[in-house]
């Protein structure tokens, strides 16, 4: 049913394309029979656009043909599955038939005839087992093929419809622009109206053709990229780390590590120690705050002379010594 319906869709698309082309050619002939320059020029340019639109529709019908072919391949795989199932049914019937003959031979047949029937039954059971395995293999193979072909067909026909819609917008957008250059005759004397859109309408057609050509070129070089997977963000974007120009700051441990200008420092916490990992540039290993052997900045050696204690204290508070 699907294949026949898709065939009708493709045939209907061809009929619509032919009807549009015929209508455009008839409109061009009608315009040439008159003496209206505006109508003649616009009808001529619209005929060019219609030819371009016809080519676009022909390409789309080829995509419909390819879409139908995907289901034909799926149907061929299902036929192979049906053949395997029919073979299995024949093997089961042969097994049942031999079993019935074996029951009858148990009373009348000789020992040699009975042994021959048992051998036939074993062969029939073996053939049935092989047929069952073949059916399972055919079903699995067909399901994989069906999934692959169905996905491929849906993706391609979806892209074909998107391409058709975009090219349709380009062509009929140009047609709309061309129609705007037909002069308005309301409230004006027809002999005083001059048509000046001949060159502009041609440029609109050329521009539409260029856009269609560029669209094809981009479509031929289109690269499908795999969808990105959701992963944990890298350390610079983690919620527990802050990277500044002066250094890195671990929110959990509240440890700050200064770096060189432009250095890229990642701070990670490994209990019970902090591990500083430099990237691209070295860390200031000798800096007092990054040197593990000296985690704190050196304290200044400040000593007061006991003899001049009062004088030093007064000077520090802004006082002046009076002698």
Coordinates of C-alpha atoms in Angstrom, one line a residue:
X1 CA 0.0 0.0 0.0
X2 CA 2.8 2.5 0.9
X3 CA 4.6 1.9 -2.3
X4 CA 1.5 2.3 -4.5
X5 CA 0.5 5.5 -2.6
X6 CA 4.0 7.0 -3.0
X7 CA 3.8 6.2 -6.7
X8 CA 0.6 8.1 -6.9
X9 CA 2.2 11.0 -5.0
X10 CA 5.0 11.2 -7.5
X11 CA 2.7 10.9 -10.5
X12 CA 0.5 13.7 -9.0
X13 CA 3.5 15.9 -8.6
X14 CA 4.4 15.4 -12.2
X15 CA 0.9 16.3 -13.3
X16 CA 1.0 19.5 -11.2
X17 CA 4.4 20.4 -12.7
X18 CA 3.1 19.9 -16.2
X19 CA -0.1 21.9 -15.6
X20 CA 1.9 24.8 -14.1
X21 CA 4.3 24.8 -17.1
X22 CA 1.4 24.8 -19.6
X23 CA -0.3 27.7 -17.8
X24 CA 2.9 29.7 -17.8
X25 CA 3.5 29.2 -21.5
X26 CA -0.1 30.1 -22.3
X27 CA 0.2 33.3 -20.2
X28 CA 3.3 34.2 -22.2
X29 CA 1.6 33.7 -25.5
X30 CA -1.3 35.8 -24.3
X31 CA 1.0 38.7 -23.3
X32 CA 2.8 38.7 -26.6
X33 CA -0.5 39.1 -28.5
X34 CA -1.1 42.5 -26.9
X35 CA 0.8 45.7 -26.9
X36 CA 1.3 46.3 -23.2
X37 CA 5.1 46.4 -22.6
X38 CA 4.8 45.9 -18.8
X39 CA 2.7 42.8 -19.1
X40 CA 4.9 41.4 -21.9
X41 CA 8.1 41.9 -19.9
X42 CA 6.7 40.6 -16.6
X43 CA 5.1 37.5 -18.3
X44 CA 8.4 36.8 -20.0
X45 CA 10.4 36.9 -16.7
X46 CA 7.7 34.8 -15.0
X47 CA 8.1 32.2 -17.7
X48 CA 11.9 32.1 -16.9
X49 CA 11.1 31.7 -13.2
X50 CA 8.6 28.9 -14.0
X51 CA 11.3 27.1 -16.0
X52 CA 13.5 27.3 -13.0
X53 CA 10.6 26.1 -10.8
X54 CA 10.0 23.2 -13.1
X55 CA 13.6 22.0 -12.7
X56 CA 13.3 22.2 -8.9
X57 CA 10.1 20.1 -9.0
X58 CA 11.8 17.5 -11.3
X59 CA 14.6 17.2 -8.7
X60 CA 12.0 16.7 -6.0
X61 CA 10.2 14.0 -7.9
X62 CA 13.5 12.1 -8.1
X63 CA 13.7 12.3 -4.3
X64 CA 10.2 10.9 -4.2
X65 CA 11.4 8.0 -6.4
X66 CA 14.3 7.3 -4.1
X67 CA 11.9 7.4 -1.1
X68 CA 9.7 4.9 -2.7
X69 CA 12.7 2.7 -3.5
X70 CA 13.6 2.5 0.2
X71 CA 10.2 0.8 0.9
X72 CA 10.7 -1.5 -2.1
X73 CA 13.9 -2.7 -0.5
X74 CA 12.1 -3.2 2.8
X75 CA 9.4 -5.2 1.0
X76 CA 12.0 -7.4 -0.6
X77 CA 13.4 -8.2 2.9
X78 CA 9.9 -9.1 4.1
X79 CA 9.5 -11.4 1.2
X80 CA 12.7 -13.3 2.2
X81 CA 11.2 -13.6 5.7
X82 CA 8.0 -15.0 4.3
X83 CA 10.0 -17.5 2.2
X84 CA 11.9 -18.7 5.3
X85 CA 8.6 -19.0 7.2
X86 CA 7.0 -21.0 4.4
X87 CA 10.0 -23.3 4.3
X88 CA 9.7 -23.8 8.1
X89 CA 6.0 -24.6 7.7
X90 CA 6.8 -27.2 5.0
X91 CA 9.5 -28.8 7.3
X92 CA 6.9 -29.0 10.1
X93 CA 4.4 -30.6 7.9
X94 CA 6.9 -33.2 6.7
X95 CA 7.8 -33.9 10.3
X96 CA 4.2 -34.4 11.2
X97 CA 3.6 -36.7 8.2
X98 CA 6.6 -38.9 9.1
X99 CA 5.4 -39.2 12.7
X100 CA 2.0 -40.4 11.5
X101 CA 3.6 -42.9 9.2
X102 CA 5.8 -44.1 12.1
X103 CA 2.8 -44.7 14.3
X104 CA 1.2 -46.8 11.6
X105 CA 4.4 -48.7 10.9
X106 CA 4.7 -49.6 14.6
X107 CA 2.1 -52.4 14.1
X108 CA 2.6 -53.5 10.5
X109 CA 6.1 -52.5 9.3
X110 CA 9.2 -54.6 9.6
X111 CA 12.1 -53.7 11.8
X112 CA 14.1 -52.4 8.8
X113 CA 11.2 -50.3 7.6
X114 CA 10.7 -48.9 11.1
X115 CA 14.4 -48.0 11.4
X116 CA 14.2 -46.2 8.0
X117 CA 11.2 -44.1 9.2
X118 CA 13.1 -43.2 12.4
X119 CA 16.0 -42.0 10.3
X120 CA 13.7 -39.9 8.1
X121 CA 12.1 -38.4 11.2
X122 CA 15.5 -37.4 12.6
X123 CA 16.4 -35.8 9.3
X124 CA 13.0 -34.0 9.2
X125 CA 13.5 -32.7 12.8
X126 CA 17.0 -31.5 11.9
X127 CA 15.7 -29.7 8.8
X128 CA 13.0 -28.1 11.0
X129 CA 15.6 -26.9 13.5
X130 CA 17.7 -25.4 10.7
X131 CA 14.6 -23.8 9.2
X132 CA 13.7 -22.2 12.6
X133 CA 17.2 -20.7 12.9
X134 CA 17.0 -19.4 9.4
X135 CA 13.7 -17.7 10.2
X136 CA 15.2 -16.1 13.3
X137 CA 18.2 -14.9 11.3
X138 CA 16.0 -13.5 8.5
X139 CA 13.7 -11.7 11.0
X140 CA 16.7 -10.0 12.8
X141 CA 18.3 -9.1 9.5
X142 CA 15.1 -7.7 8.1
X143 CA 14.4 -5.7 11.2
X144 CA 17.9 -4.1 11.0
X145 CA 17.5 -3.5 7.3
X146 CA 14.0 -2.0 7.8
X147 CA 15.2 0.4 10.5
X148 CA 18.1 1.6 8.5
X149 CA 16.2 2.0 5.3
X150 CA 13.2 3.7 7.0
X151 CA 15.5 6.2 8.8
X152 CA 17.4 6.9 5.6
X153 CA 14.3 7.4 3.6
X154 CA 12.7 9.7 6.2
X155 CA 15.8 11.9 6.5
X156 CA 16.3 12.2 2.8
X157 CA 12.6 13.0 2.0
X158 CA 12.6 15.6 4.9
X159 CA 15.7 17.3 3.5
X160 CA 14.0 17.2 0.0
X161 CA 10.9 18.9 1.3
X162 CA 13.0 21.6 3.1
X163 CA 15.0 22.1 0.0
X164 CA 11.8 22.4 -2.1
X165 CA 10.4 24.9 0.4
X166 CA 13.5 27.1 0.4
X167 CA 13.8 27.1 -3.4
X168 CA 10.1 27.8 -3.6
X169 CA 10.6 30.9 -1.4
X170 CA 13.5 32.1 -3.5
X171 CA 11.6 31.7 -6.9
X172 CA 8.3 33.1 -5.8
X173 CA 9.9 35.8 -3.7
X174 CA 11.5 37.0 -7.0
X175 CA 8.1 36.7 -8.7
X176 CA 6.5 38.9 -6.1
X177 CA 9.3 41.5 -6.5
X178 CA 8.9 41.5 -10.3
X179 CA 5.1 41.9 -10.0
X180 CA 5.7 45.1 -7.9
X181 CA 7.2 46.8 -10.9
X182 CA 4.0 46.7 -12.9
X183 CA 2.9 50.3 -12.8
X184 CA -0.3 51.4 -11.0
X185 CA -2.9 52.8 -13.4
X186 CA -5.4 54.0 -10.9
X187 CA -5.9 57.8 -11.1
X188 CA -3.4 58.2 -14.0
X189 CA -3.8 58.6 -17.7
X190 CA -2.7 55.3 -19.4
X191 CA -0.8 57.2 -22.1
X192 CA 1.3 59.1 -19.5
X193 CA 2.5 55.9 -17.7
X194 CA 5.9 54.6 -18.7
X195 CA 7.2 51.2 -17.8
X196 CA 10.9 51.3 -16.6
X197 CA 11.3 47.9 -14.9
X198 CA 12.8 45.9 -17.8
X199 CA 16.3 45.8 -16.5
X200 CA 15.4 45.4 -12.9
X201 CA 13.1 42.4 -13.6
X202 CA 15.9 40.6 -15.5
X203 CA 18.2 41.2 -12.6
X204 CA 15.7 39.7 -10.2
X205 CA 15.6 36.5 -12.4
X206 CA 19.4 36.3 -12.5
X207 CA 19.6 36.8 -8.8
X208 CA 17.1 34.0 -8.2
X209 CA 19.0 31.6 -10.4
X210 CA 22.2 32.5 -8.6
X211 CA 20.6 31.8 -5.2
X212 CA 19.3 28.4 -6.5
X213 CA 22.8 27.5 -7.8
X214 CA 24.4 28.5 -4.5
X215 CA 21.9 26.5 -2.6
X216 CA 22.8 23.4 -4.6
X217 CA 26.5 24.0 -4.1
X218 CA 26.0 24.3 -0.3
X219 CA 23.8 21.2 -0.2
X220 CA 26.4 19.2 -2.0
X221 CA 29.1 20.2 0.5
X222 CA 26.8 19.8 3.5
X223 CA 28.5 17.7 6.3
X224 CA 26.3 15.9 8.8
X225 CA 27.8 16.2 12.2
X226 CA 26.9 13.8 15.0
X227 CA 24.7 15.2 17.8
X228 CA 26.7 16.2 20.8
X229 CA 26.3 14.1 23.9
X230 CA 25.6 15.5 27.3
X231 CA 28.8 15.3 29.3
X232 CA 30.3 17.0 32.4
X233 CA 31.7 20.4 31.5
X234 CA 35.5 20.8 31.5
X235 CA 37.1 22.2 34.7
X236 CA 37.2 25.9 33.6
X237 CA 33.4 25.8 33.4
X238 CA 32.7 23.7 36.5
X239 CA 30.6 25.2 39.2
X240 CA 33.2 24.4 41.8
X241 CA 36.1 26.3 40.1
X242 CA 36.7 29.9 39.2
X243 CA 39.4 31.0 36.8
X244 CA 40.5 34.6 37.0
X245 CA 43.4 36.6 35.6
X246 CA 45.2 36.6 39.0
X247 CA 44.7 32.9 39.7
X248 CA 42.4 30.0 40.4
X249 CA 39.9 29.7 43.3
X250 CA 38.4 26.5 44.6
X251 CA 35.0 27.2 46.2
X252 CA 34.9 24.0 48.2
X253 CA 38.4 24.4 49.8
X254 CA 38.6 28.3 49.5
X255 CA 42.2 27.9 48.3
X256 CA 43.6 30.6 46.0
X257 CA 46.5 30.0 43.7
X258 CA 48.1 32.9 41.8
X259 CA 49.3 32.2 38.3
X260 CA 51.3 34.0 35.6
X261 CA 49.5 36.4 33.3
X262 CA 47.6 34.3 30.8
X263 CA 48.3 31.0 32.5
X264 CA 45.4 28.5 32.6
X265 CA 45.2 26.8 36.0
X266 CA 42.8 24.0 36.9
X267 CA 42.3 23.4 40.6
X268 CA 41.0 20.0 41.6
X269 CA 40.5 18.7 45.1
X270 CA 41.9 15.3 46.1
X271 CA 41.3 14.7 49.8
X272 CA 43.2 15.5 51.8
X273 CA 45.5 17.5 49.5
X274 CA 44.9 20.0 46.7
X275 CA 46.4 19.2 43.3
X276 CA 47.4 22.2 41.1
X277 CA 47.5 21.2 37.4
X278 CA 49.1 23.8 35.0
X279 CA 48.0 24.0 31.4
X280 CA 50.1 25.5 28.5
X281 CA 52.2 27.6 30.9
X282 CA 54.2 26.8 34.0
X283 CA 52.9 27.7 37.5
X284 CA 54.9 30.0 39.7
X285 CA 56.4 27.1 41.6
X286 CA 58.7 29.4 43.6
X287 CA 55.9 31.7 44.6
X288 CA 55.3 31.6 48.4
X289 CA 51.7 30.9 48.0
X290 CA 52.2 28.0 45.5
X291 CA 55.3 26.5 47.1
X292 CA 54.0 23.6 49.2
X293 CA 57.1 23.7 51.5
X294 CA 56.2 27.3 52.4
X295 CA 52.4 27.6 52.2
X296 CA 52.3 31.0 53.9
X297 CA 54.0 34.2 52.9
X298 CA 57.1 35.0 55.0
X299 CA 56.5 37.3 57.9
X300 CA 58.5 40.5 58.3
X301 CA 61.1 40.6 61.0
X302 CA 59.8 43.5 63.1
X303 CA 61.7 44.3 66.3
X304 CA 61.4 47.3 68.6
X305 CA 64.4 48.7 70.4
X306 CA 63.4 48.5 74.1
X307 CA 65.4 51.6 74.8
X308 CA 63.6 53.7 72.3
X309 CA 60.2 52.0 72.7
X310 CA 58.3 55.2 73.8
X311 CA 59.9 57.2 71.0
X312 CA 59.1 54.7 68.3
X313 CA 55.5 54.3 69.6
X314 CA 55.0 58.1 69.6
X315 CA 56.4 58.4 66.1
X316 CA 54.2 55.7 64.8
X317 CA 51.2 57.5 66.2
X318 CA 52.2 60.8 64.7
X319 CA 53.7 62.4 67.7
X320 CA 56.7 64.6 67.8
X321 CA 59.6 64.2 70.2
X322 CA 60.2 67.3 72.4
X323 CA 63.6 67.6 73.9

